Amino acid sequence: MNSKKQYFVTVDTEDIRTMSIPDSGIEYEVHANADEIKEIEMLFVEKRKNAKQAVKYLGKPFDEWGADDERNEYDHHLMRIYQKIYDLGTTTTKEKIKEIGLFK
């Protein structure tokens, strides 16, 4: 059986640790099994790929064709990450994410 363990996820640095490191950014405590952690890692990979695509538009400030699609895709990946963290999160984690106001 794939048992759940405690992890601490920091979205901005894409860190997933088994112990909390205070002052390392906003951490979200989750209880997850190895497959669920792998899913979060894959979501981070997708977000990174999309961020690289979106950066291409920074050097072309007046060429917005396609930029909105890239931004929307990046936002979509970020929302999926936060949704997964929320689903696996502790009560405190869920409260932190609710405070951000991402989900209506």
PDB file of N, CA and C in Angstrom:
ATOM      1  N   MET A   1       0.835  -1.184   0.000  1.00  0.00           N
ATOM      2  CA  MET A   1       0.000   0.000   0.000  1.00  0.00           C
ATOM      3  C   MET A   1       0.879   1.246   0.000  1.00  0.00           C
ATOM      4  N   ASN A   2       0.483   2.222  -0.723  1.00  0.00           N
ATOM      5  CA  ASN A   2       1.216   3.467  -0.857  1.00  0.00           C
ATOM      6  C   ASN A   2       0.722   4.441   0.222  1.00  0.00           C
ATOM      7  N   SER A   3       1.386   4.449   1.380  1.00  0.00           N
ATOM      8  CA  SER A   3       0.903   5.245   2.506  1.00  0.00           C
ATOM      9  C   SER A   3       1.250   6.719   2.359  1.00  0.00           C
ATOM     10  N   LYS A   4       0.433   7.538   2.994  1.00  0.00           N
ATOM     11  CA  LYS A   4       0.614   8.989   2.921  1.00  0.00           C
ATOM     12  C   LYS A   4       1.609   9.443   3.976  1.00  0.00           C
ATOM     13  N   LYS A   5       2.386  10.451   3.588  1.00  0.00           N
ATOM     14  CA  LYS A   5       3.360  11.052   4.489  1.00  0.00           C
ATOM     15  C   LYS A   5       3.145  12.550   4.482  1.00  0.00           C
ATOM     16  N   GLN A   6       3.747  13.196   5.438  1.00  0.00           N
ATOM     17  CA  GLN A   6       3.673  14.651   5.539  1.00  0.00           C
ATOM     18  C   GLN A   6       4.757  15.280   4.660  1.00  0.00           C
ATOM     19  N   TYR A   7       4.362  16.274   3.863  1.00  0.00           N
ATOM     20  CA  TYR A   7       5.287  17.018   3.018  1.00  0.00           C
ATOM     21  C   TYR A   7       4.986  18.508   3.150  1.00  0.00           C
ATOM     22  N   PHE A   8       5.980  19.297   2.800  1.00  0.00           N
ATOM     23  CA  PHE A   8       5.827  20.746   2.780  1.00  0.00           C
ATOM     24  C   PHE A   8       6.166  21.209   1.367  1.00  0.00           C
ATOM     25  N   VAL A   9       5.213  21.889   0.740  1.00  0.00           N
ATOM     26  CA  VAL A   9       5.351  22.319  -0.649  1.00  0.00           C
ATOM     27  C   VAL A   9       5.443  23.838  -0.693  1.00  0.00           C
ATOM     28  N   THR A  10       6.447  24.344  -1.402  1.00  0.00           N
ATOM     29  CA  THR A  10       6.605  25.777  -1.632  1.00  0.00           C
ATOM     30  C   THR A  10       6.452  26.002  -3.134  1.00  0.00           C
ATOM     31  N   VAL A  11       5.380  26.683  -3.512  1.00  0.00           N
ATOM     32  CA  VAL A  11       5.053  26.822  -4.930  1.00  0.00           C
ATOM     33  C   VAL A  11       6.050  27.700  -5.666  1.00  0.00           C
ATOM     34  N   ASP A  12       6.426  28.843  -5.084  1.00  0.00           N
ATOM     35  CA  ASP A  12       7.292  29.764  -5.836  1.00  0.00           C
ATOM     36  C   ASP A  12       8.666  29.195  -6.126  1.00  0.00           C
ATOM     37  N   THR A  13       9.202  28.351  -5.238  1.00  0.00           N
ATOM     38  CA  THR A  13      10.509  27.731  -5.482  1.00  0.00           C
ATOM     39  C   THR A  13      10.380  26.288  -5.976  1.00  0.00           C
ATOM     40  N   GLU A  14       9.148  25.795  -6.035  1.00  0.00           N
ATOM     41  CA  GLU A  14       8.853  24.430  -6.483  1.00  0.00           C
ATOM     42  C   GLU A  14       9.549  23.378  -5.628  1.00  0.00           C
ATOM     43  N   ASP A  15       9.664  23.649  -4.347  1.00  0.00           N
ATOM     44  CA  ASP A  15      10.279  22.698  -3.418  1.00  0.00           C
ATOM     45  C   ASP A  15       9.213  21.802  -2.798  1.00  0.00           C
ATOM     46  N   ILE A  16       9.561  20.525  -2.649  1.00  0.00           N
ATOM     47  CA  ILE A  16       8.734  19.572  -1.925  1.00  0.00           C
ATOM     48  C   ILE A  16       9.663  18.880  -0.940  1.00  0.00           C
ATOM     49  N   ARG A  17       9.418  19.102   0.352  1.00  0.00           N
ATOM     50  CA  ARG A  17      10.300  18.567   1.394  1.00  0.00           C
ATOM     51  C   ARG A  17       9.502  17.764   2.412  1.00  0.00           C
ATOM     52  N   THR A  18      10.198  16.915   3.144  1.00  0.00           N
ATOM     53  CA  THR A  18       9.561  16.148   4.210  1.00  0.00           C
ATOM     54  C   THR A  18       9.638  16.860   5.551  1.00  0.00           C
ATOM     55  N   MET A  19      10.376  17.968   5.585  1.00  0.00           N
ATOM     56  CA  MET A  19      10.427  18.752   6.823  1.00  0.00           C
ATOM     57  C   MET A  19      10.287  20.234   6.493  1.00  0.00           C
ATOM     58  N   SER A  20       9.704  20.941   7.427  1.00  0.00           N
ATOM     59  CA  SER A  20       9.479  22.368   7.248  1.00  0.00           C
ATOM     60  C   SER A  20      10.784  23.136   7.417  1.00  0.00           C
ATOM     61  N   ILE A  21      10.954  24.142   6.575  1.00  0.00           N
ATOM     62  CA  ILE A  21      12.098  25.046   6.716  1.00  0.00           C
ATOM     63  C   ILE A  21      11.520  26.454   6.842  1.00  0.00           C
ATOM     64  N   PRO A  22      11.437  26.945   8.080  1.00  0.00           N
ATOM     65  CA  PRO A  22      10.885  28.286   8.283  1.00  0.00           C
ATOM     66  C   PRO A  22      11.653  29.325   7.476  1.00  0.00           C
ATOM     67  N   ASP A  23      10.954  30.358   7.071  1.00  0.00           N
ATOM     68  CA  ASP A  23      11.531  31.469   6.312  1.00  0.00           C
ATOM     69  C   ASP A  23      12.032  31.057   4.933  1.00  0.00           C
ATOM     70  N   SER A  24      11.508  29.974   4.389  1.00  0.00           N
ATOM     71  CA  SER A  24      11.915  29.561   3.038  1.00  0.00           C
ATOM     72  C   SER A  24      10.820  29.869   2.025  1.00  0.00           C
ATOM     73  N   GLY A  25       9.908  30.715   2.388  1.00  0.00           N
ATOM     74  CA  GLY A  25       8.780  31.021   1.519  1.00  0.00           C
ATOM     75  C   GLY A  25       7.509  30.512   2.154  1.00  0.00           C
ATOM     76  N   ILE A  26       6.420  30.633   1.438  1.00  0.00           N
ATOM     77  CA  ILE A  26       5.134  30.163   1.951  1.00  0.00           C
ATOM     78  C   ILE A  26       5.049  28.664   1.708  1.00  0.00           C
ATOM     79  N   GLU A  27       5.002  27.925   2.803  1.00  0.00           N
ATOM     80  CA  GLU A  27       4.919  26.469   2.725  1.00  0.00           C
ATOM     81  C   GLU A  27       3.474  26.024   2.910  1.00  0.00           C
ATOM     82  N   TYR A  28       3.145  24.979   2.213  1.00  0.00           N
ATOM     83  CA  TYR A  28       1.840  24.354   2.360  1.00  0.00           C
ATOM     84  C   TYR A  28       2.051  22.916   2.801  1.00  0.00           C
ATOM     85  N   GLU A  29       1.470  22.562   3.925  1.00  0.00           N
ATOM     86  CA  GLU A  29       1.602  21.200   4.445  1.00  0.00           C
ATOM     87  C   GLU A  29       0.544  20.315   3.795  1.00  0.00           C
ATOM     88  N   VAL A  30       0.996  19.192   3.267  1.00  0.00           N
ATOM     89  CA  VAL A  30       0.092  18.230   2.646  1.00  0.00           C
ATOM     90  C   VAL A  30       0.392  16.840   3.190  1.00  0.00           C
ATOM     91  N   HIS A  31      -0.580  15.967   3.054  1.00  0.00           N
ATOM     92  CA  HIS A  31      -0.392  14.550   3.343  1.00  0.00           C
ATOM     93  C   HIS A  31      -0.643  13.818   2.034  1.00  0.00           C
ATOM     94  N   ALA A  32       0.406  13.181   1.517  1.00  0.00           N
ATOM     95  CA  ALA A  32       0.329  12.594   0.184  1.00  0.00           C
ATOM     96  C   ALA A  32       1.145  11.319   0.098  1.00  0.00           C
ATOM     97  N   ASN A  33       0.783  10.502  -0.882  1.00  0.00           N
ATOM     98  CA  ASN A  33       1.597   9.320  -1.157  1.00  0.00           C
ATOM     99  C   ASN A  33       2.572   9.662  -2.289  1.00  0.00           C
ATOM    100  N   ALA A  34       3.412   8.726  -2.629  1.00  0.00           N
ATOM    101  CA  ALA A  34       4.454   8.972  -3.632  1.00  0.00           C
ATOM    102  C   ALA A  34       3.864   9.355  -4.993  1.00  0.00           C
ATOM    103  N   ASP A  35       2.765   8.733  -5.376  1.00  0.00           N
ATOM    104  CA  ASP A  35       2.142   9.052  -6.666  1.00  0.00           C
ATOM    105  C   ASP A  35       1.603  10.477  -6.679  1.00  0.00           C
ATOM    106  N   GLU A  36       1.027  10.902  -5.579  1.00  0.00           N
ATOM    107  CA  GLU A  36       0.485  12.261  -5.498  1.00  0.00           C
ATOM    108  C   GLU A  36       1.602  13.307  -5.525  1.00  0.00           C
ATOM    109  N   ILE A  37       2.713  13.007  -4.877  1.00  0.00           N
ATOM    110  CA  ILE A  37       3.865  13.916  -4.922  1.00  0.00           C
ATOM    111  C   ILE A  37       4.423  13.975  -6.342  1.00  0.00           C
ATOM    112  N   LYS A  38       4.475  12.843  -7.007  1.00  0.00           N
ATOM    113  CA  LYS A  38       4.937  12.804  -8.401  1.00  0.00           C
ATOM    114  C   LYS A  38       4.030  13.657  -9.282  1.00  0.00           C
ATOM    115  N   GLU A  39       2.742  13.640  -9.009  1.00  0.00           N
ATOM    116  CA  GLU A  39       1.800  14.454  -9.782  1.00  0.00           C
ATOM    117  C   GLU A  39       2.079  15.951  -9.583  1.00  0.00           C
ATOM    118  N   ILE A  40       2.358  16.353  -8.351  1.00  0.00           N
ATOM    119  CA  ILE A  40       2.703  17.753  -8.086  1.00  0.00           C
ATOM    120  C   ILE A  40       4.000  18.113  -8.816  1.00  0.00           C
ATOM    121  N   GLU A  41       4.975  17.227  -8.773  1.00  0.00           N
ATOM    122  CA  GLU A  41       6.240  17.473  -9.481  1.00  0.00           C
ATOM    123  C   GLU A  41       6.001  17.646 -10.980  1.00  0.00           C
ATOM    124  N   MET A  42       5.141  16.823 -11.554  1.00  0.00           N
ATOM    125  CA  MET A  42       4.841  16.924 -12.987  1.00  0.00           C
ATOM    126  C   MET A  42       4.112  18.233 -13.301  1.00  0.00           C
ATOM    127  N   LEU A  43       3.255  18.677 -12.398  1.00  0.00           N
ATOM    128  CA  LEU A  43       2.583  19.959 -12.590  1.00  0.00           C
ATOM    129  C   LEU A  43       3.601  21.099 -12.572  1.00  0.00           C
ATOM    130  N   PHE A  44       4.600  21.001 -11.698  1.00  0.00           N
ATOM    131  CA  PHE A  44       5.674  22.001 -11.684  1.00  0.00           C
ATOM    132  C   PHE A  44       6.436  22.006 -13.017  1.00  0.00           C
ATOM    133  N   VAL A  45       6.704  20.820 -13.558  1.00  0.00           N
ATOM    134  CA  VAL A  45       7.409  20.717 -14.842  1.00  0.00           C
ATOM    135  C   VAL A  45       6.587  21.382 -15.942  1.00  0.00           C
ATOM    136  N   GLU A  46       5.291  21.117 -15.975  1.00  0.00           N
ATOM    137  CA  GLU A  46       4.420  21.716 -16.990  1.00  0.00           C
ATOM    138  C   GLU A  46       4.406  23.241 -16.846  1.00  0.00           C
ATOM    139  N   LYS A  47       4.351  23.717 -15.612  1.00  0.00           N
ATOM    140  CA  LYS A  47       4.339  25.166 -15.365  1.00  0.00           C
ATOM    141  C   LYS A  47       5.641  25.800 -15.852  1.00  0.00           C
ATOM    142  N   ARG A  48       6.757  25.143 -15.569  1.00  0.00           N
ATOM    143  CA  ARG A  48       8.069  25.656 -16.017  1.00  0.00           C
ATOM    144  C   ARG A  48       8.143  25.735 -17.538  1.00  0.00           C
ATOM    145  N   LYS A  49       7.689  24.679 -18.206  1.00  0.00           N
ATOM    146  CA  LYS A  49       7.702  24.673 -19.673  1.00  0.00           C
ATOM    147  C   LYS A  49       6.880  25.837 -20.208  1.00  0.00           C
ATOM    148  N   ASN A  50       5.725  26.039 -19.621  1.00  0.00           N
ATOM    149  CA  ASN A  50       4.856  27.108 -20.090  1.00  0.00           C
ATOM    150  C   ASN A  50       5.429  28.474 -19.776  1.00  0.00           C
ATOM    151  N   ALA A  51       6.112  28.606 -18.638  1.00  0.00           N
ATOM    152  CA  ALA A  51       6.738  29.879 -18.283  1.00  0.00           C
ATOM    153  C   ALA A  51       7.799  30.244 -19.312  1.00  0.00           C
ATOM    154  N   LYS A  52       8.554  29.263 -19.771  1.00  0.00           N
ATOM    155  CA  LYS A  52       9.573  29.518 -20.792  1.00  0.00           C
ATOM    156  C   LYS A  52       8.934  30.011 -22.084  1.00  0.00           C
ATOM    157  N   GLN A  53       7.801  29.445 -22.424  1.00  0.00           N
ATOM    158  CA  GLN A  53       7.086  29.889 -23.618  1.00  0.00           C
ATOM    159  C   GLN A  53       6.605  31.329 -23.446  1.00  0.00           C
ATOM    160  N   ALA A  54       6.075  31.643 -22.269  1.00  0.00           N
ATOM    161  CA  ALA A  54       5.534  32.977 -22.011  1.00  0.00           C
ATOM    162  C   ALA A  54       6.629  34.040 -22.034  1.00  0.00           C
ATOM    163  N   VAL A  55       7.846  33.689 -21.617  1.00  0.00           N
ATOM    164  CA  VAL A  55       8.959  34.646 -21.582  1.00  0.00           C
ATOM    165  C   VAL A  55       9.301  35.143 -22.979  1.00  0.00           C
ATOM    166  N   LYS A  56       9.039  34.357 -23.986  1.00  0.00           N
ATOM    167  CA  LYS A  56       9.325  34.763 -25.367  1.00  0.00           C
ATOM    168  C   LYS A  56       8.633  36.076 -25.723  1.00  0.00           C
ATOM    169  N   TYR A  57       7.505  36.340 -25.067  1.00  0.00           N
ATOM    170  CA  TYR A  57       6.739  37.543 -25.392  1.00  0.00           C
ATOM    171  C   TYR A  57       7.253  38.787 -24.670  1.00  0.00           C
ATOM    172  N   LEU A  58       8.126  38.626 -23.700  1.00  0.00           N
ATOM    173  CA  LEU A  58       8.668  39.781 -22.987  1.00  0.00           C
ATOM    174  C   LEU A  58       9.520  40.657 -23.895  1.00  0.00           C
ATOM    175  N   GLY A  59      10.225  40.053 -24.800  1.00  0.00           N
ATOM    176  CA  GLY A  59      11.092  40.794 -25.714  1.00  0.00           C
ATOM    177  C   GLY A  59      10.348  41.411 -26.888  1.00  0.00           C
ATOM    178  N   LYS A  60       9.054  41.138 -26.981  1.00  0.00           N
ATOM    179  CA  LYS A  60       8.228  41.662 -28.069  1.00  0.00           C
ATOM    180  C   LYS A  60       7.000  42.355 -27.478  1.00  0.00           C
ATOM    181  N   PRO A  61       7.182  43.497 -26.847  1.00  0.00           N
ATOM    182  CA  PRO A  61       6.068  44.119 -26.126  1.00  0.00           C
ATOM    183  C   PRO A  61       4.878  44.510 -26.988  1.00  0.00           C
ATOM    184  N   PHE A  62       5.066  44.719 -28.270  1.00  0.00           N
ATOM    185  CA  PHE A  62       3.952  45.133 -29.119  1.00  0.00           C
ATOM    186  C   PHE A  62       3.425  43.994 -29.987  1.00  0.00           C
ATOM    187  N   ASP A  63       4.026  42.838 -29.853  1.00  0.00           N
ATOM    188  CA  ASP A  63       3.571  41.665 -30.593  1.00  0.00           C
ATOM    189  C   ASP A  63       2.856  40.750 -29.610  1.00  0.00           C
ATOM    190  N   GLU A  64       1.586  41.010 -29.397  1.00  0.00           N
ATOM    191  CA  GLU A  64       0.809  40.285 -28.392  1.00  0.00           C
ATOM    192  C   GLU A  64       0.128  39.037 -28.941  1.00  0.00           C
ATOM    193  N   TRP A  65       0.274  38.780 -30.245  1.00  0.00           N
ATOM    194  CA  TRP A  65      -0.372  37.616 -30.813  1.00  0.00           C
ATOM    195  C   TRP A  65       0.121  36.349 -30.109  1.00  0.00           C
ATOM    196  N   GLY A  66      -0.778  35.646 -29.482  1.00  0.00           N
ATOM    197  CA  GLY A  66      -0.426  34.412 -28.787  1.00  0.00           C
ATOM    198  C   GLY A  66      -0.049  34.598 -27.341  1.00  0.00           C
ATOM    199  N   ALA A  67       0.231  35.814 -26.917  1.00  0.00           N
ATOM    200  CA  ALA A  67       0.672  36.052 -25.541  1.00  0.00           C
ATOM    201  C   ALA A  67      -0.417  35.711 -24.537  1.00  0.00           C
ATOM    202  N   ASP A  68      -1.648  36.081 -24.840  1.00  0.00           N
ATOM    203  CA  ASP A  68      -2.747  35.785 -23.913  1.00  0.00           C
ATOM    204  C   ASP A  68      -2.938  34.282 -23.739  1.00  0.00           C
ATOM    205  N   ASP A  69      -2.803  33.528 -24.817  1.00  0.00           N
ATOM    206  CA  ASP A  69      -2.924  32.074 -24.722  1.00  0.00           C
ATOM    207  C   ASP A  69      -1.849  31.494 -23.805  1.00  0.00           C
ATOM    208  N   GLU A  70      -0.630  31.989 -23.946  1.00  0.00           N
ATOM    209  CA  GLU A  70       0.476  31.511 -23.109  1.00  0.00           C
ATOM    210  C   GLU A  70       0.245  31.874 -21.646  1.00  0.00           C
ATOM    211  N   ARG A  71      -0.192  33.098 -21.416  1.00  0.00           N
ATOM    212  CA  ARG A  71      -0.469  33.526 -20.037  1.00  0.00           C
ATOM    213  C   ARG A  71      -1.593  32.696 -19.426  1.00  0.00           C
ATOM    214  N   ASN A  72      -2.638  32.457 -20.199  1.00  0.00           N
ATOM    215  CA  ASN A  72      -3.762  31.663 -19.712  1.00  0.00           C
ATOM    216  C   ASN A  72      -3.346  30.235 -19.397  1.00  0.00           C
ATOM    217  N   GLU A  73      -2.492  29.676 -20.241  1.00  0.00           N
ATOM    218  CA  GLU A  73      -2.002  28.312 -20.010  1.00  0.00           C
ATOM    219  C   GLU A  73      -1.164  28.253 -18.730  1.00  0.00           C
ATOM    220  N   TYR A  74      -0.319  29.252 -18.535  1.00  0.00           N
ATOM    221  CA  TYR A  74       0.489  29.331 -17.316  1.00  0.00           C
ATOM    222  C   TYR A  74      -0.425  29.419 -16.093  1.00  0.00           C
ATOM    223  N   ASP A  75      -1.423  30.282 -16.160  1.00  0.00           N
ATOM    224  CA  ASP A  75      -2.380  30.420 -15.053  1.00  0.00           C
ATOM    225  C   ASP A  75      -3.100  29.108 -14.780  1.00  0.00           C
ATOM    226  N   HIS A  76      -3.447  28.402 -15.851  1.00  0.00           N
ATOM    227  CA  HIS A  76      -4.135  27.114 -15.713  1.00  0.00           C
ATOM    228  C   HIS A  76      -3.268  26.113 -14.945  1.00  0.00           C
ATOM    229  N   HIS A  77      -1.991  26.047 -15.288  1.00  0.00           N
ATOM    230  CA  HIS A  77      -1.084  25.124 -14.589  1.00  0.00           C
ATOM    231  C   HIS A  77      -0.941  25.515 -13.119  1.00  0.00           C
ATOM    232  N   LEU A  78      -0.833  26.806 -12.866  1.00  0.00           N
ATOM    233  CA  LEU A  78      -0.710  27.283 -11.492  1.00  0.00           C
ATOM    234  C   LEU A  78      -1.964  26.941 -10.685  1.00  0.00           C
ATOM    235  N   MET A  79      -3.129  27.107 -11.279  1.00  0.00           N
ATOM    236  CA  MET A  79      -4.380  26.771 -10.598  1.00  0.00           C
ATOM    237  C   MET A  79      -4.460  25.271 -10.309  1.00  0.00           C
ATOM    238  N   ARG A  80      -3.986  24.450 -11.235  1.00  0.00           N
ATOM    239  CA  ARG A  80      -3.985  23.005 -11.006  1.00  0.00           C
ATOM    240  C   ARG A  80      -3.070  22.639  -9.842  1.00  0.00           C
ATOM    241  N   ILE A  81      -1.933  23.323  -9.737  1.00  0.00           N
ATOM    242  CA  ILE A  81      -1.011  23.077  -8.621  1.00  0.00           C
ATOM    243  C   ILE A  81      -1.686  23.420  -7.304  1.00  0.00           C
ATOM    244  N   TYR A  82      -2.259  24.616  -7.236  1.00  0.00           N
ATOM    245  CA  TYR A  82      -2.925  25.020  -5.997  1.00  0.00           C
ATOM    246  C   TYR A  82      -4.120  24.134  -5.672  1.00  0.00           C
ATOM    247  N   GLN A  83      -4.851  23.680  -6.677  1.00  0.00           N
ATOM    248  CA  GLN A  83      -5.985  22.788  -6.427  1.00  0.00           C
ATOM    249  C   GLN A  83      -5.504  21.462  -5.834  1.00  0.00           C
ATOM    250  N   LYS A  84      -4.410  20.927  -6.384  1.00  0.00           N
ATOM    251  CA  LYS A  84      -3.872  19.660  -5.877  1.00  0.00           C
ATOM    252  C   LYS A  84      -3.377  19.829  -4.439  1.00  0.00           C
ATOM    253  N   ILE A  85      -2.676  20.917  -4.162  1.00  0.00           N
ATOM    254  CA  ILE A  85      -2.200  21.185  -2.804  1.00  0.00           C
ATOM    255  C   ILE A  85      -3.387  21.335  -1.857  1.00  0.00           C
ATOM    256  N   TYR A  86      -4.418  22.036  -2.316  1.00  0.00           N
ATOM    257  CA  TYR A  86      -5.626  22.213  -1.498  1.00  0.00           C
ATOM    258  C   TYR A  86      -6.255  20.853  -1.193  1.00  0.00           C
ATOM    259  N   ASP A  87      -6.388  20.010  -2.217  1.00  0.00           N
ATOM    260  CA  ASP A  87      -7.013  18.697  -2.039  1.00  0.00           C
ATOM    261  C   ASP A  87      -6.251  17.824  -1.048  1.00  0.00           C
ATOM    262  N   LEU A  88      -4.927  17.930  -1.050  1.00  0.00           N
ATOM    263  CA  LEU A  88      -4.095  17.094  -0.173  1.00  0.00           C
ATOM    264  C   LEU A  88      -3.738  17.794   1.136  1.00  0.00           C
ATOM    265  N   GLY A  89      -4.110  19.052   1.253  1.00  0.00           N
ATOM    266  CA  GLY A  89      -3.650  19.883   2.353  1.00  0.00           C
ATOM    267  C   GLY A  89      -4.350  19.652   3.682  1.00  0.00           C
ATOM    268  N   THR A  90      -3.651  20.112   4.700  1.00  0.00           N
ATOM    269  CA  THR A  90      -4.215  20.121   6.046  1.00  0.00           C
ATOM    270  C   THR A  90      -5.243  21.246   6.140  1.00  0.00           C
ATOM    271  N   THR A  91      -5.937  21.329   7.255  1.00  0.00           N
ATOM    272  CA  THR A  91      -6.905  22.405   7.468  1.00  0.00           C
ATOM    273  C   THR A  91      -6.222  23.760   7.362  1.00  0.00           C
ATOM    274  N   THR A  92      -5.041  23.897   7.929  1.00  0.00           N
ATOM    275  CA  THR A  92      -4.290  25.156   7.863  1.00  0.00           C
ATOM    276  C   THR A  92      -3.930  25.495   6.425  1.00  0.00           C
ATOM    277  N   THR A  93      -3.500  24.511   5.670  1.00  0.00           N
ATOM    278  CA  THR A  93      -3.157  24.719   4.259  1.00  0.00           C
ATOM    279  C   THR A  93      -4.381  25.189   3.483  1.00  0.00           C
ATOM    280  N   LYS A  94      -5.513  24.553   3.717  1.00  0.00           N
ATOM    281  CA  LYS A  94      -6.738  24.940   3.013  1.00  0.00           C
ATOM    282  C   LYS A  94      -7.127  26.374   3.361  1.00  0.00           C
ATOM    283  N   GLU A  95      -6.942  26.759   4.615  1.00  0.00           N
ATOM    284  CA  GLU A  95      -7.253  28.134   5.018  1.00  0.00           C
ATOM    285  C   GLU A  95      -6.325  29.128   4.322  1.00  0.00           C
ATOM    286  N   LYS A  96      -5.024  28.794   4.249  1.00  0.00           N
ATOM    287  CA  LYS A  96      -4.062  29.675   3.563  1.00  0.00           C
ATOM    288  C   LYS A  96      -4.443  29.887   2.103  1.00  0.00           C
ATOM    289  N   ILE A  97      -4.815  28.809   1.446  1.00  0.00           N
ATOM    290  CA  ILE A  97      -5.162  28.905   0.029  1.00  0.00           C
ATOM    291  C   ILE A  97      -6.479  29.661  -0.154  1.00  0.00           C
ATOM    292  N   LYS A  98      -7.427  29.459   0.751  1.00  0.00           N
ATOM    293  CA  LYS A  98      -8.686  30.211   0.667  1.00  0.00           C
ATOM    294  C   LYS A  98      -8.428  31.708   0.823  1.00  0.00           C
ATOM    295  N   GLU A  99      -7.469  32.074   1.676  1.00  0.00           N
ATOM    296  CA  GLU A  99      -7.145  33.482   1.893  1.00  0.00           C
ATOM    297  C   GLU A  99      -6.612  34.146   0.629  1.00  0.00           C
ATOM    298  N   ILE A 100      -5.944  33.385  -0.216  1.00  0.00           N
ATOM    299  CA  ILE A 100      -5.417  33.920  -1.476  1.00  0.00           C
ATOM    300  C   ILE A 100      -6.569  34.320  -2.388  1.00  0.00           C
ATOM    301  N   GLY A 101      -7.686  33.599  -2.291  1.00  0.00           N
ATOM    302  CA  GLY A 101      -8.846  33.911  -3.105  1.00  0.00           C
ATOM    303  C   GLY A 101      -8.799  33.349  -4.507  1.00  0.00           C
ATOM    304  N   LEU A 102      -8.099  32.239  -4.694  1.00  0.00           N
ATOM    305  CA  LEU A 102      -7.993  31.640  -6.025  1.00  0.00           C
ATOM    306  C   LEU A 102      -9.272  30.926  -6.443  1.00  0.00           C
ATOM    307  N   PHE A 103      -9.930  30.302  -5.490  1.00  0.00           N
ATOM    308  CA  PHE A 103     -11.124  29.509  -5.803  1.00  0.00           C
ATOM    309  C   PHE A 103     -12.365  30.232  -5.298  1.00  0.00           C
ATOM    310  N   LYS A 104     -13.346  30.329  -6.131  1.00  0.00           N
ATOM    311  CA  LYS A 104     -14.580  31.026  -5.757  1.00  0.00           C
ATOM    312  C   LYS A 104     -15.621  30.054  -5.322  1.00  0.00           C
TER     313      LYS A 104
END
